XYZ file of C-alpha atoms in Angstrom:
704
model
C -21.865 26.177 -117.237
C -24.864 28.513 -117.132
C -27.098 28.896 -120.172
C -26.513 31.825 -122.480
C -29.119 34.583 -122.290
C -29.971 36.526 -125.417
C -30.756 39.884 -123.873
C -32.119 41.434 -127.042
C -34.660 38.622 -127.338
C -35.948 38.612 -123.756
C -35.794 42.359 -123.057
C -39.266 43.764 -122.468
C -41.004 40.509 -123.394
C -43.347 40.853 -120.396
C -44.168 44.530 -121.009
C -47.162 45.919 -122.889
C -44.823 48.414 -124.504
C -45.013 50.565 -127.593
C -44.062 47.815 -130.025
C -46.702 45.476 -128.581
C -49.340 48.199 -128.708
C -48.441 49.109 -132.275
C -48.666 45.467 -133.285
C -51.916 44.601 -131.502
C -53.995 47.783 -131.474
C -55.951 49.149 -134.446
C -54.138 52.118 -135.969
C -56.773 54.616 -134.839
C -56.710 53.325 -131.264
C -52.916 53.242 -131.169
C -52.744 56.826 -132.447
C -55.238 58.079 -129.849
C -53.421 56.277 -127.041
C -50.083 57.777 -128.130
C -51.647 61.239 -128.122
C -52.865 60.586 -124.591
C -49.395 59.476 -123.502
C -47.445 62.244 -125.241
C -49.871 65.164 -125.140
C -52.181 64.353 -122.238
C -55.312 64.181 -124.397
C -58.350 62.474 -122.871
C -58.893 58.848 -123.864
C -62.453 57.815 -124.737
C -64.077 54.845 -122.993
C -64.681 53.271 -126.386
C -60.954 53.291 -127.099
C -60.199 52.084 -123.567
C -62.411 49.037 -124.178
C -60.351 48.077 -127.225
C -57.067 48.593 -125.374
C -58.295 46.594 -122.375
C -59.337 43.670 -124.568
C -55.993 43.516 -126.361
C -54.088 43.952 -123.105
C -56.057 41.045 -121.613
C -55.467 38.805 -124.634
C -51.751 39.579 -124.546
C -51.559 38.922 -120.791
C -53.442 35.613 -121.077
C -50.951 34.506 -123.727
C -48.297 35.185 -121.088
C -50.150 32.916 -118.662
C -51.954 35.610 -116.678
C -55.197 34.717 -114.907
C -55.518 37.915 -112.832
C -54.948 41.630 -113.186
C -54.161 44.206 -110.546
C -54.051 47.976 -110.269
C -50.472 48.364 -109.030
C -50.111 51.567 -106.983
C -47.845 53.298 -104.504
C -49.644 54.448 -101.339
C -47.872 56.404 -98.610
C -46.725 53.242 -96.835
C -43.287 53.130 -98.438
C -44.183 50.008 -100.458
C -46.465 49.188 -103.372
C -49.993 47.802 -103.065
C -52.214 45.643 -105.218
C -55.594 43.875 -105.238
C -55.941 40.965 -107.653
C -59.035 40.245 -109.749
C -59.341 37.348 -112.188
C -60.432 37.856 -115.765
C -63.349 35.456 -115.401
C -66.940 36.662 -115.687
C -70.177 35.096 -114.406
C -70.603 31.444 -115.479
C -72.423 30.727 -118.748
C -75.471 28.412 -118.825
C -73.129 25.727 -120.109
C -71.113 25.961 -116.908
C -68.129 27.508 -118.669
C -66.801 31.022 -118.059
C -65.610 33.808 -120.293
C -62.449 35.819 -119.767
C -63.087 39.549 -120.119
C -61.543 42.868 -119.204
C -63.324 46.149 -119.921
C -62.076 49.665 -120.459
C -63.807 50.712 -117.256
C -61.907 48.025 -115.319
C -58.667 49.175 -116.939
C -59.203 52.845 -116.173
C -60.622 52.673 -112.654
C -60.254 50.509 -109.549
C -61.627 50.944 -106.055
C -59.409 49.848 -103.140
C -60.233 50.738 -99.537
C -58.776 54.231 -99.001
C -59.395 54.267 -95.236
C -56.897 51.454 -94.649
C -53.944 53.395 -96.060
C -52.182 56.392 -94.478
C -54.090 59.577 -95.243
C -52.904 61.998 -92.565
C -56.470 62.963 -91.721
C -57.658 63.376 -95.318
C -59.979 60.405 -94.853
C -61.919 59.275 -91.778
C -62.024 55.557 -90.947
C -65.648 55.263 -92.029
C -64.937 56.997 -95.353
C -63.576 54.040 -97.219
C -63.916 54.869 -100.892
C -60.792 55.586 -102.898
C -59.850 55.207 -106.549
C -56.944 53.884 -108.560
C -56.661 55.461 -112.014
C -54.678 54.005 -114.920
C -51.404 55.795 -115.653
C -50.976 55.049 -119.348
C -47.585 56.822 -119.429
C -46.022 53.872 -117.563
C -46.487 50.572 -119.403
C -48.399 47.631 -117.950
C -46.444 44.420 -117.397
C -46.932 40.775 -116.515
C -45.213 39.604 -113.345
C -44.408 35.930 -112.885
C -44.141 34.608 -109.326
C -45.486 31.871 -107.055
C -49.040 33.073 -107.718
C -48.577 32.486 -111.434
C -48.720 35.386 -113.879
C -50.444 38.674 -113.050
C -51.109 41.661 -115.296
C -49.875 44.698 -113.344
C -51.341 48.051 -114.369
C -49.508 51.102 -112.950
C -52.056 53.463 -111.418
C -52.441 56.630 -109.408
C -54.324 56.449 -106.103
C -56.563 59.216 -104.797
C -59.336 59.711 -102.264
C -63.059 59.946 -103.026
C -62.699 63.729 -102.929
C -59.669 63.778 -105.229
C -56.710 64.267 -102.851
C -53.519 62.410 -103.742
C -52.928 59.448 -101.419
C -49.920 58.139 -103.287
C -46.492 58.911 -104.694
C -47.418 58.865 -108.383
C -50.111 61.556 -108.558
C -47.941 64.465 -107.311
C -45.071 63.195 -109.456
C -47.214 63.400 -112.591
C -48.393 66.868 -111.554
C -44.779 68.013 -111.062
C -43.831 66.655 -114.487
C -46.579 68.762 -116.038
C -45.312 71.812 -114.161
C -41.700 71.554 -115.269
C -42.692 70.615 -118.810
C -44.771 73.778 -119.163
C -42.098 76.118 -117.773
C -39.163 74.441 -119.557
C -41.035 74.677 -122.854
C -41.435 78.417 -122.305
C -37.700 78.699 -121.723
C -36.513 76.728 -124.763
C -38.967 78.582 -127.009
C -37.239 81.793 -125.966
C -33.988 80.290 -127.254
C -35.513 79.435 -130.620
C -36.425 75.767 -130.200
C -39.626 75.397 -132.250
C -39.519 71.628 -132.830
C -39.639 70.166 -129.309
C -43.116 69.464 -127.960
C -42.207 68.307 -124.481
C -39.469 68.509 -121.831
C -39.138 65.400 -119.709
C -37.243 64.887 -116.433
C -35.069 61.795 -116.818
C -33.721 59.814 -113.893
C -31.385 56.926 -113.233
C -31.554 55.581 -109.674
C -28.566 53.579 -108.418
C -29.757 51.027 -105.859
C -27.577 49.803 -102.976
C -28.469 46.718 -100.921
C -27.113 44.023 -98.574
C -27.410 40.246 -98.939
C -27.353 37.925 -95.908
C -28.013 34.246 -95.340
C -31.750 33.611 -94.953
C -31.404 31.123 -92.074
C -29.230 33.520 -90.083
C -31.632 36.349 -90.878
C -34.523 34.371 -89.413
C -32.564 33.817 -86.190
C -32.505 37.566 -85.536
C -35.765 39.141 -84.404
C -34.353 42.626 -84.940
C -33.771 42.003 -88.637
C -37.113 40.234 -88.967
C -39.164 42.996 -87.346
C -37.238 46.166 -88.228
C -34.923 45.430 -91.164
C -31.828 46.442 -89.203
C -29.680 45.029 -86.403
C -30.478 46.641 -83.048
C -27.629 44.796 -81.329
C -24.288 43.672 -82.670
C -20.590 43.983 -81.916
C -18.197 44.684 -84.760
C -16.231 41.679 -86.053
C -12.413 41.757 -86.152
C -12.584 42.735 -89.821
C -15.006 45.230 -91.295
C -14.453 47.355 -94.402
C -11.085 48.765 -93.351
C -9.114 47.161 -96.172
C -11.449 48.428 -98.908
C -11.097 44.993 -100.457
C -14.801 44.378 -101.009
C -15.422 47.527 -103.044
C -15.496 46.593 -106.757
C -13.884 43.278 -105.802
C -14.444 40.016 -107.603
C -18.079 39.043 -107.140
C -18.545 35.707 -105.369
C -20.093 32.922 -107.424
C -23.220 32.691 -105.262
C -23.786 36.430 -105.596
C -23.038 36.324 -109.332
C -25.722 33.676 -109.765
C -28.152 35.844 -107.849
C -27.297 38.945 -109.903
C -27.726 36.987 -113.140
C -31.187 35.882 -112.020
C -32.105 39.447 -111.003
C -30.960 40.818 -114.357
C -32.992 38.295 -116.318
C -36.130 39.102 -114.309
C -35.616 42.838 -114.751
C -34.782 42.689 -118.446
C -37.983 40.763 -119.132
C -39.856 43.584 -117.397
C -38.137 46.237 -119.511
C -35.893 47.489 -116.700
C -32.487 48.443 -118.104
C -30.328 46.880 -115.402
C -26.829 47.787 -116.586
C -24.230 48.060 -113.806
C -23.598 45.694 -110.886
C -20.737 45.574 -108.411
C -19.680 45.019 -104.829
C -20.087 48.101 -102.665
C -17.840 49.321 -99.838
C -19.243 47.297 -96.941
C -18.976 43.517 -96.753
C -22.105 41.827 -98.195
C -23.144 45.149 -99.803
C -23.804 45.511 -103.541
C -25.194 47.965 -106.079
C -27.393 47.810 -109.168
C -27.755 50.733 -111.572
C -30.122 51.084 -114.543
C -29.945 53.308 -117.612
C -31.903 56.560 -117.508
C -35.655 56.590 -118.072
C -38.472 59.115 -117.926
C -38.885 59.885 -114.237
C -42.388 58.433 -113.926
C -41.278 55.169 -115.508
C -38.069 55.143 -113.464
C -40.011 55.524 -110.205
C -42.029 52.444 -111.167
C -38.901 50.618 -112.307
C -37.144 51.298 -109.034
C -40.062 49.758 -107.152
C -39.815 46.737 -109.456
C -36.064 46.567 -108.789
C -36.526 46.552 -105.007
C -39.257 43.917 -105.174
C -37.194 41.768 -107.530
C -34.074 42.030 -105.373
C -36.020 40.757 -102.365
C -38.002 38.043 -104.156
C -35.026 36.568 -106.003
C -32.887 36.612 -102.853
C -35.330 34.242 -101.145
C -35.059 31.879 -104.118
C -31.285 31.759 -103.546
C -31.422 31.135 -99.789
C -30.665 34.765 -98.945
C -32.409 37.879 -97.693
C -32.003 41.284 -99.309
C -31.740 44.148 -96.809
C -32.803 47.531 -98.158
C -32.646 49.393 -94.832
C -30.401 52.463 -94.923
C -28.329 51.234 -91.980
C -28.735 47.509 -91.328
C -25.378 47.276 -89.545
C -23.817 49.815 -87.194
C -20.176 50.559 -87.855
C -20.195 49.774 -91.585
C -21.426 51.832 -94.505
C -25.153 52.132 -94.976
C -27.058 52.112 -98.241
C -28.398 54.966 -100.306
C -29.952 55.544 -103.670
C -28.268 58.052 -105.990
C -30.932 59.921 -107.951
C -29.379 61.109 -111.230
C -31.673 63.827 -112.618
C -31.636 65.664 -115.937
C -34.015 67.432 -118.335
C -34.377 66.276 -121.937
C -36.618 67.382 -124.799
C -38.608 64.853 -126.785
C -36.183 65.590 -129.619
C -33.254 64.358 -127.527
C -31.685 67.637 -126.374
C -30.344 67.480 -122.806
C -30.777 70.902 -121.194
C -27.953 70.046 -118.769
C -25.384 69.337 -121.473
C -22.736 72.108 -121.157
C -20.856 71.304 -124.364
C -17.128 71.795 -124.830
C -17.330 75.534 -124.199
C -19.959 76.062 -121.511
C -19.086 79.743 -121.178
C -20.618 80.193 -124.652
C -23.665 77.985 -123.999
C -26.061 80.687 -122.780
C -29.124 78.456 -122.518
C -27.183 75.961 -120.370
C -25.859 78.718 -118.113
C -29.359 80.079 -117.581
C -30.689 76.598 -116.766
C -27.755 76.001 -114.410
C -28.267 79.324 -112.637
C -31.972 78.549 -112.200
C -31.159 75.192 -110.617
C -28.734 76.840 -108.184
C -31.436 79.330 -107.268
C -34.025 76.573 -106.797
C -31.792 74.430 -104.592
C -30.638 77.382 -102.481
C -34.131 78.767 -101.985
C -35.682 75.386 -101.162
C -32.740 73.608 -99.506
C -34.798 72.598 -96.465
C -37.541 71.137 -98.658
C -35.032 69.185 -100.748
C -33.498 67.847 -97.529
C -36.976 66.800 -96.372
C -37.569 64.856 -99.574
C -34.861 62.419 -98.439
C -35.939 62.359 -94.786
C -36.579 58.868 -93.450
C -36.216 57.225 -90.059
C -33.574 54.872 -91.450
C -31.757 57.633 -93.305
C -31.152 59.436 -90.006
C -28.552 56.743 -89.234
C -26.768 57.409 -92.517
C -26.827 61.094 -93.452
C -24.080 63.173 -91.952
C -21.718 60.249 -91.367
C -18.505 59.802 -93.345
C -20.237 57.391 -95.695
C -23.003 59.550 -97.146
C -23.686 63.184 -97.959
C -23.893 65.560 -95.015
C -27.305 66.756 -93.884
C -26.347 70.193 -95.252
C -27.557 70.789 -98.794
C -24.877 72.149 -101.123
C -24.131 71.938 -104.847
C -20.910 70.648 -106.388
C -20.194 72.260 -109.766
C -16.589 71.282 -110.288
C -13.635 73.364 -111.416
C -14.795 74.291 -114.908
C -18.321 75.493 -114.139
C -17.305 77.180 -110.900
C -14.701 79.142 -112.845
C -17.330 80.218 -115.417
C -19.676 81.224 -112.609
C -16.956 83.273 -110.897
C -16.081 85.040 -114.154
C -19.693 86.106 -114.584
C -19.987 87.249 -110.977
C -16.758 89.256 -110.888
C -16.545 90.725 -114.394
C -20.025 90.253 -115.806
C -18.542 88.239 -118.693
C -17.249 84.696 -119.189
C -14.690 84.566 -122.002
C -13.189 81.108 -121.523
C -13.755 77.624 -120.106
C -11.064 75.487 -118.513
C -10.361 72.755 -121.030
C -9.625 69.092 -120.546
C -6.082 67.758 -120.568
C -4.436 64.477 -121.435
C -4.156 61.990 -118.613
C -0.473 61.396 -117.861
C 0.113 57.919 -116.386
C 3.819 57.625 -117.080
C 3.262 54.293 -118.833
C 3.890 54.349 -122.595
C 1.779 51.283 -123.337
C -1.380 52.813 -121.860
C -3.366 54.684 -124.526
C -3.635 58.419 -124.050
C -7.054 59.929 -123.429
C -8.495 63.223 -122.285
C -9.510 63.384 -118.642
C -12.720 65.098 -117.582
C -12.618 68.812 -116.933
C -13.509 68.284 -113.293
C -13.172 65.646 -110.598
C -16.093 63.984 -108.794
C -17.113 64.758 -105.216
C -18.736 61.881 -103.344
C -19.286 64.044 -100.258
C -21.662 66.398 -102.057
C -25.407 65.819 -101.702
C -26.201 67.487 -105.049
C -23.395 67.180 -107.559
C -23.131 68.099 -111.224
C -21.614 65.076 -112.957
C -21.177 66.021 -116.595
C -24.711 66.388 -117.962
C -26.906 65.696 -114.940
C -27.235 66.341 -111.231
C -26.759 63.477 -108.803
C -28.886 63.823 -105.646
C -27.144 61.410 -103.284
C -29.288 61.749 -100.158
C -32.212 59.440 -100.978
C -32.475 56.393 -98.709
C -32.018 52.918 -100.168
C -35.545 51.632 -99.426
C -37.402 54.875 -100.168
C -39.360 55.758 -103.258
C -37.490 58.228 -105.441
C -40.786 59.991 -106.189
C -40.680 62.619 -103.381
C -37.184 63.819 -104.291
C -38.142 64.175 -107.940
C -41.432 65.901 -107.122
C -39.404 68.515 -105.272
C -36.703 68.832 -107.952
C -39.244 69.166 -110.747
C -41.311 71.755 -108.915
C -38.581 73.993 -107.518
C -36.847 74.141 -110.894
C -40.187 74.832 -112.600
C -40.584 77.820 -110.281
C -37.126 79.146 -111.153
C -37.826 78.700 -114.871
C -41.148 80.508 -114.531
C -39.523 83.477 -112.848
C -36.908 83.950 -115.577
C -39.456 83.392 -118.362
C -41.768 86.007 -116.848
C -38.919 88.492 -117.188
C -37.617 87.406 -120.583
C -40.996 87.304 -122.319
C -41.417 90.996 -121.547
C -37.812 92.072 -122.147
C -36.956 94.618 -124.842
C -33.421 93.273 -125.228
C -33.659 89.556 -124.535
C -29.919 88.894 -124.899
C -29.061 91.494 -122.271
C -31.899 90.274 -120.040
C -30.592 86.687 -120.206
C -27.093 87.877 -119.341
C -28.374 89.882 -116.378
C -30.496 87.003 -115.052
C -27.595 84.542 -115.227
C -25.316 86.934 -113.368
C -28.037 87.761 -110.831
C -28.805 84.109 -110.054
C -25.138 83.165 -109.759
C -24.369 86.172 -107.562
C -27.318 85.755 -105.215
C -27.036 81.982 -104.858
C -23.310 81.256 -105.052
C -23.401 80.389 -101.348
C -24.955 77.017 -102.207
C -21.889 76.024 -104.285
C -19.284 74.025 -102.386
C -16.642 71.883 -104.065
C -14.711 70.841 -100.962
C -14.884 68.033 -98.411
C -18.442 67.805 -97.128
C -17.312 65.462 -94.343
C -15.075 68.037 -92.679
C -15.893 69.918 -89.483
C -14.744 73.075 -91.228
C -17.581 72.742 -93.734
C -20.149 72.606 -90.946
C -18.859 75.909 -89.646
C -18.571 77.404 -93.122
C -22.121 76.349 -93.999
C -23.371 77.977 -90.814
C -21.558 81.178 -91.745
C -23.183 81.085 -95.183
C -26.602 80.641 -93.635
C -27.242 77.173 -95.073
C -29.611 74.958 -93.058
C -28.165 71.923 -91.260
C -31.130 69.643 -90.532
C -29.870 66.580 -88.710
C -32.947 64.389 -88.324
C -36.223 63.498 -89.979
C -38.355 65.002 -87.217
C -36.836 68.442 -87.795
C -36.867 68.064 -91.581
C -40.606 67.371 -91.812
C -41.403 70.946 -90.776
C -40.375 72.138 -94.246
C -43.448 70.444 -95.741
C -45.853 73.040 -94.395
C -43.834 76.232 -94.410
C -45.541 79.176 -96.099
C -42.932 79.052 -98.848
C -43.564 75.362 -99.535
C -47.352 75.683 -99.561
C -47.149 78.655 -101.936
C -44.747 76.760 -104.216
C -46.808 73.603 -104.564
C -50.189 75.278 -104.779
C -48.873 77.658 -107.461
C -48.113 74.707 -109.728
C -50.977 72.455 -108.669
C -48.667 69.752 -107.313
C -49.995 69.648 -103.728
C -52.769 71.424 -101.902
C -52.199 72.707 -98.401
C -54.359 69.867 -97.074
C -52.278 67.281 -98.924
C -49.056 68.733 -97.515
C -50.424 68.791 -93.971
C -51.545 65.189 -94.351
C -48.079 64.095 -95.498
C -46.526 65.869 -92.560
C -48.758 63.954 -90.146
C -48.080 60.682 -91.962
C -44.332 61.202 -91.658
C -44.508 62.011 -87.953
C -46.677 58.963 -87.381
C -44.380 56.725 -89.438
C -41.371 57.909 -87.424
C -43.057 57.234 -84.083
C -44.293 53.814 -85.148
C -40.913 52.763 -86.524
C -39.022 53.715 -83.363
C -41.732 52.141 -81.196
C -41.363 48.852 -83.070
C -37.589 49.008 -82.713
C -37.815 49.766 -78.988
C -40.292 46.951 -78.358
C -38.106 44.578 -80.360
C -35.066 45.490 -78.244
C -37.090 44.925 -75.078
C -38.275 41.555 -76.345
C -34.837 40.363 -77.466
C -33.046 41.609 -74.350
C -35.636 40.128 -71.978
C -36.181 36.758 -73.628
C -32.851 36.018 -75.284
C -29.885 38.085 -74.198
C -30.340 38.313 -70.416
C -31.184 34.578 -70.070
C -28.111 33.701 -72.174
C -25.843 35.902 -70.056
C -27.262 34.463 -66.817
C -26.560 30.976 -68.137
C -23.001 32.017 -68.962
C -22.388 33.583 -65.519
C -23.743 30.465 -63.855
C -21.342 28.394 -65.900
C -18.494 30.710 -64.875
C -19.466 30.452 -61.213
C -19.666 26.657 -61.432
C -16.243 26.645 -63.078
C -14.761 28.770 -60.262
C -16.254 26.513 -57.610
C -15.016 23.397 -59.390
C -11.473 24.770 -59.695
C -11.374 25.820 -56.030
C -12.769 22.416 -54.984
C -9.944 20.801 -56.905
C -7.495 22.663 -54.670
C -6.466 25.351 -57.163
C -6.706 28.788 -55.593
C -5.621 30.879 -58.620
C -9.029 31.796 -60.061
C -8.448 35.508 -60.609
C -9.131 35.324 -64.361
C -12.443 33.517 -63.943
C -13.450 35.753 -61.072
C -12.600 38.944 -62.945
C -14.538 37.700 -65.952
C -17.517 36.896 -63.741
C -17.413 40.328 -62.126
C -17.155 42.072 -65.514
C -20.002 40.043 -66.969
C -22.195 40.559 -63.918
C -21.553 44.322 -63.966
C -22.501 44.518 -67.632
C -25.547 42.368 -66.955
C -26.684 44.863 -64.325
C -26.136 47.748 -66.747
C -28.177 45.855 -69.304
C -31.040 45.274 -66.873
C -31.024 48.907 -65.727
C -31.011 50.140 -69.340
C -33.778 47.692 -70.194
C -35.935 49.001 -67.351
C -35.347 52.583 -68.511
C -36.240 51.721 -72.098
C -39.454 50.058 -70.940
C -40.297 53.172 -68.940
C -39.745 55.703 -71.730
C -41.444 53.493 -74.317
C -44.561 53.344 -72.156
C -44.357 57.097 -71.574
C -44.142 57.666 -75.349
C -47.622 56.220 -75.750
C -49.025 59.065 -73.643
C -47.743 61.754 -76.011
C -49.998 63.486 -78.476
C -49.830 62.001 -81.950
C -47.811 63.962 -84.461
C -44.784 66.118 -83.757
C -44.898 65.776 -79.957
C -44.817 61.989 -80.170
C -42.105 61.933 -82.857
C -39.913 64.358 -80.898
C -40.232 62.237 -77.754
C -39.200 59.110 -79.624
C -36.249 60.972 -81.114
C -35.055 62.721 -77.953
C -35.891 60.130 -75.284
C -36.565 56.675 -76.684
C -33.690 56.503 -79.166
C -31.014 57.477 -76.595
C -32.463 54.820 -74.265
C -32.189 52.275 -77.051
C -28.535 53.182 -77.548
C -27.951 52.944 -73.789
C -29.259 49.368 -73.854
C -27.267 48.409 -76.905
C -23.908 49.516 -75.472
C -23.578 46.946 -72.622
C -25.171 44.207 -74.745
C -22.579 44.664 -77.490
C -19.846 44.494 -74.853
C -21.343 41.285 -73.491
C -21.327 39.752 -76.968
C -17.529 40.065 -76.950
C -17.343 38.135 -73.655
C -20.029 35.469 -73.690
C -19.249 32.102 -75.253
C -20.314 32.210 -78.922
C -22.240 28.961 -78.544
C -24.340 30.609 -75.841
C -24.988 33.891 -77.652
C -28.594 33.722 -78.845
C -28.179 35.161 -82.354
C -25.763 35.184 -85.303
C -23.024 37.794 -85.033
C -22.081 40.550 -87.461
C -19.258 38.329 -88.674
C -21.718 35.513 -89.399
C -24.039 37.838 -91.322
C -21.507 39.900 -93.256
C -18.940 37.292 -94.240
C -20.912 34.050 -94.539
C -22.951 34.671 -97.681
C-alpha cells in the first residue's frame, strides 16, 4: 500500500513563491518586488541584495549548495551553469555562504557556444542571463543534491535575444498594452493588466530502458528509424483512457509528487491512443510561468522514468504507424481582476466585447496563418502534422455551431439577435441524471479550435517549447487589437464603430473558419479554393519568419528585430539539416553493423539447412529455397539503398548552409532514408527473432 500524499501540504514547498517572499522579505522589499513583477518597475540593487540573501537562506534550508541561472537557449532544451554559495576561505579555514543581488540579477554564460544564427561570432563569447522575477525561483532535488534554479532570460553582449523567454516577455507586454486599450473602451477602469494564460497538455511515450538502450536509433535520434508493425497496434482503441497499468501508475504518482513540490499544477493523467502513450495536463497559468512549467514537466518526465527502469520519449513520432505526440496549447486572455476576455457568456450575441475580441483573433490568425504554422514547425513534427492523428498543416479556426451562427447573422444581416442555446442531453436511461450539453461539439481535427472560453492550438510538437507559438499568438492578436483601438479611440459613435468593426472582421476573415473534418481530402481542396496556405514541411514553413509582413509585425511591437528573425531562420535551417544528418548516419551505422550482418547470418543458416535436408535425401526444399531467395533479394535491396543513402548523405555536406542544405536533406536524403527502411522492415518480418539485432515494436510498445 503506497503512502498517502497530502497535496495541500507539499504543493509549492520547493518554490520561492509569493507566500514565501511575503513571509521572509521585509515589507518594503516585498512591496517593491511585487511592483516589479506586476507593473514592470525597476528593482534597485539594494533591494536585490536583500532578496538574494533571503532566497539563499531559504534554499540552504532546503539543502541547496549551488545556484544556477536556468535559461532556455535556442537548442530546444534548457541550460544551466552551477555555482556554489561558498565564498573565499576565511583565515580560520572556514567558508561563508553568500549570494549577492548582482549574482541574482546577472549571470554570464558563454554565448558563442549556443545557436545564434550569425548574431555572434565564435570569438565573441560574452552573453548575459538576466533574472526573470515574474517566474518564481525553485529548488530542484536530484542526484547532484539540491540546486536553487533561477529562471532567467538570455541575451547577447549587444542585447539580441538568444533564447525563448525574452521574446515571450516582450510579446506579453505588447498584448497587455493593446488589450488594456480595448477593455478601457468598454468601461473597465479597475483592471491594471491583461495576461495571456496557457495550459499545455503534454503527450509522451514510455518504453523499457534496457530495450531502449539496445536501439541506436532511439539512443541517437529519439525515434525508431527501422521497425515493422506488430500484429496489434492501436486498432482496437483499447489503450485510450484505459485502466492505467500499475507500473505506469507508480511512475505517474512519482511524477505528480515531484511536480506538485515545484508548484506545477499537474491535474489530469491518462493513457493516450497509441500503446505505451500517455498524457499529462496542468491547470492554466500565466504564459511565462507555464512555459517554464512545461520545461520542468518534460525534464521531470524523463528523469523520473529512469528511476523506474523506463525511458520517456518526447519525440513527435517515435514509432511509424502509430499515433505521434503533440502538445495542445490552450490559450486565453484574462485581466488581473479575473475577467476572461474569451468568455462568451450564455448569450454571446449580446456580448459585444467578446465578439470584437473574437473577430480580432479571426483576423489575426487569417492574416498570419503562415507565421502561426511556422511557430509549430519542427523536424519531428513533420512526421505528425497532416496525418489522421494530428491537425492538418492547413491553419483554420473551429468556432462551433453557436458562434458560427452568430458570425453568419452579423455577416448576412448586420445584426445578431439570438444565440443557439444548450439542450438537455437525452440518454434514454431514466436513472442517469439530466444535464445540459454544451452548445457545440469539439473538433479534434482543427488546429485552432474554440473550446468554450479559450482557443486550443493543437499543432505544437510534444518536445518543443510552447514559447514560440505563444509569442506569435500574443503578437498577432496585439496587432489586431491595436488596429481596432486606433479606430475606436477616434470614433464619434463608438457603439456603431464597434458594430461595424465586428462585421468587417467577420466578413473579411470568415474564410479561416472551418468546422468540418480537417482530415478529409475535400478540405484540402476547399482550403486551396479559399486561398489558405498549406505548408507541409518545416523547411517551407521557416520562410514565414522573414517575410516583410512578419518583420513589420514584430518590429512594430518590439518583439523581434529583423536581425533576430533572420538569425532564428538560420538556426532552424541548421537544426533541420543536423537532425536529418544524424538520422541518416544512424541508419547507415545500424544497417551496416547490425542489420546486414544479422541477415547474412540468417541466409547462411537457411542455406546450411537446405544443404542438410538435401543431404538427408529429402528433395522437397521449395519453402526453404523460396525463403532464401526472398531474403537474399531484400538483402540486395537493402545494400543498394544503403549505398544510395551514403552517397546522398555525403553530397549533402557539400551544400551551402541554410536553406539549400535543409532543402537537400528534405528532398533527397529523407526519401533515401525511407528507401532503406522499406526492405529492412520487410526483412524483420522474415528473419528469426533471435537473430534480429534490436527489440521490435511489439517489444517496445507492449512490454512496459
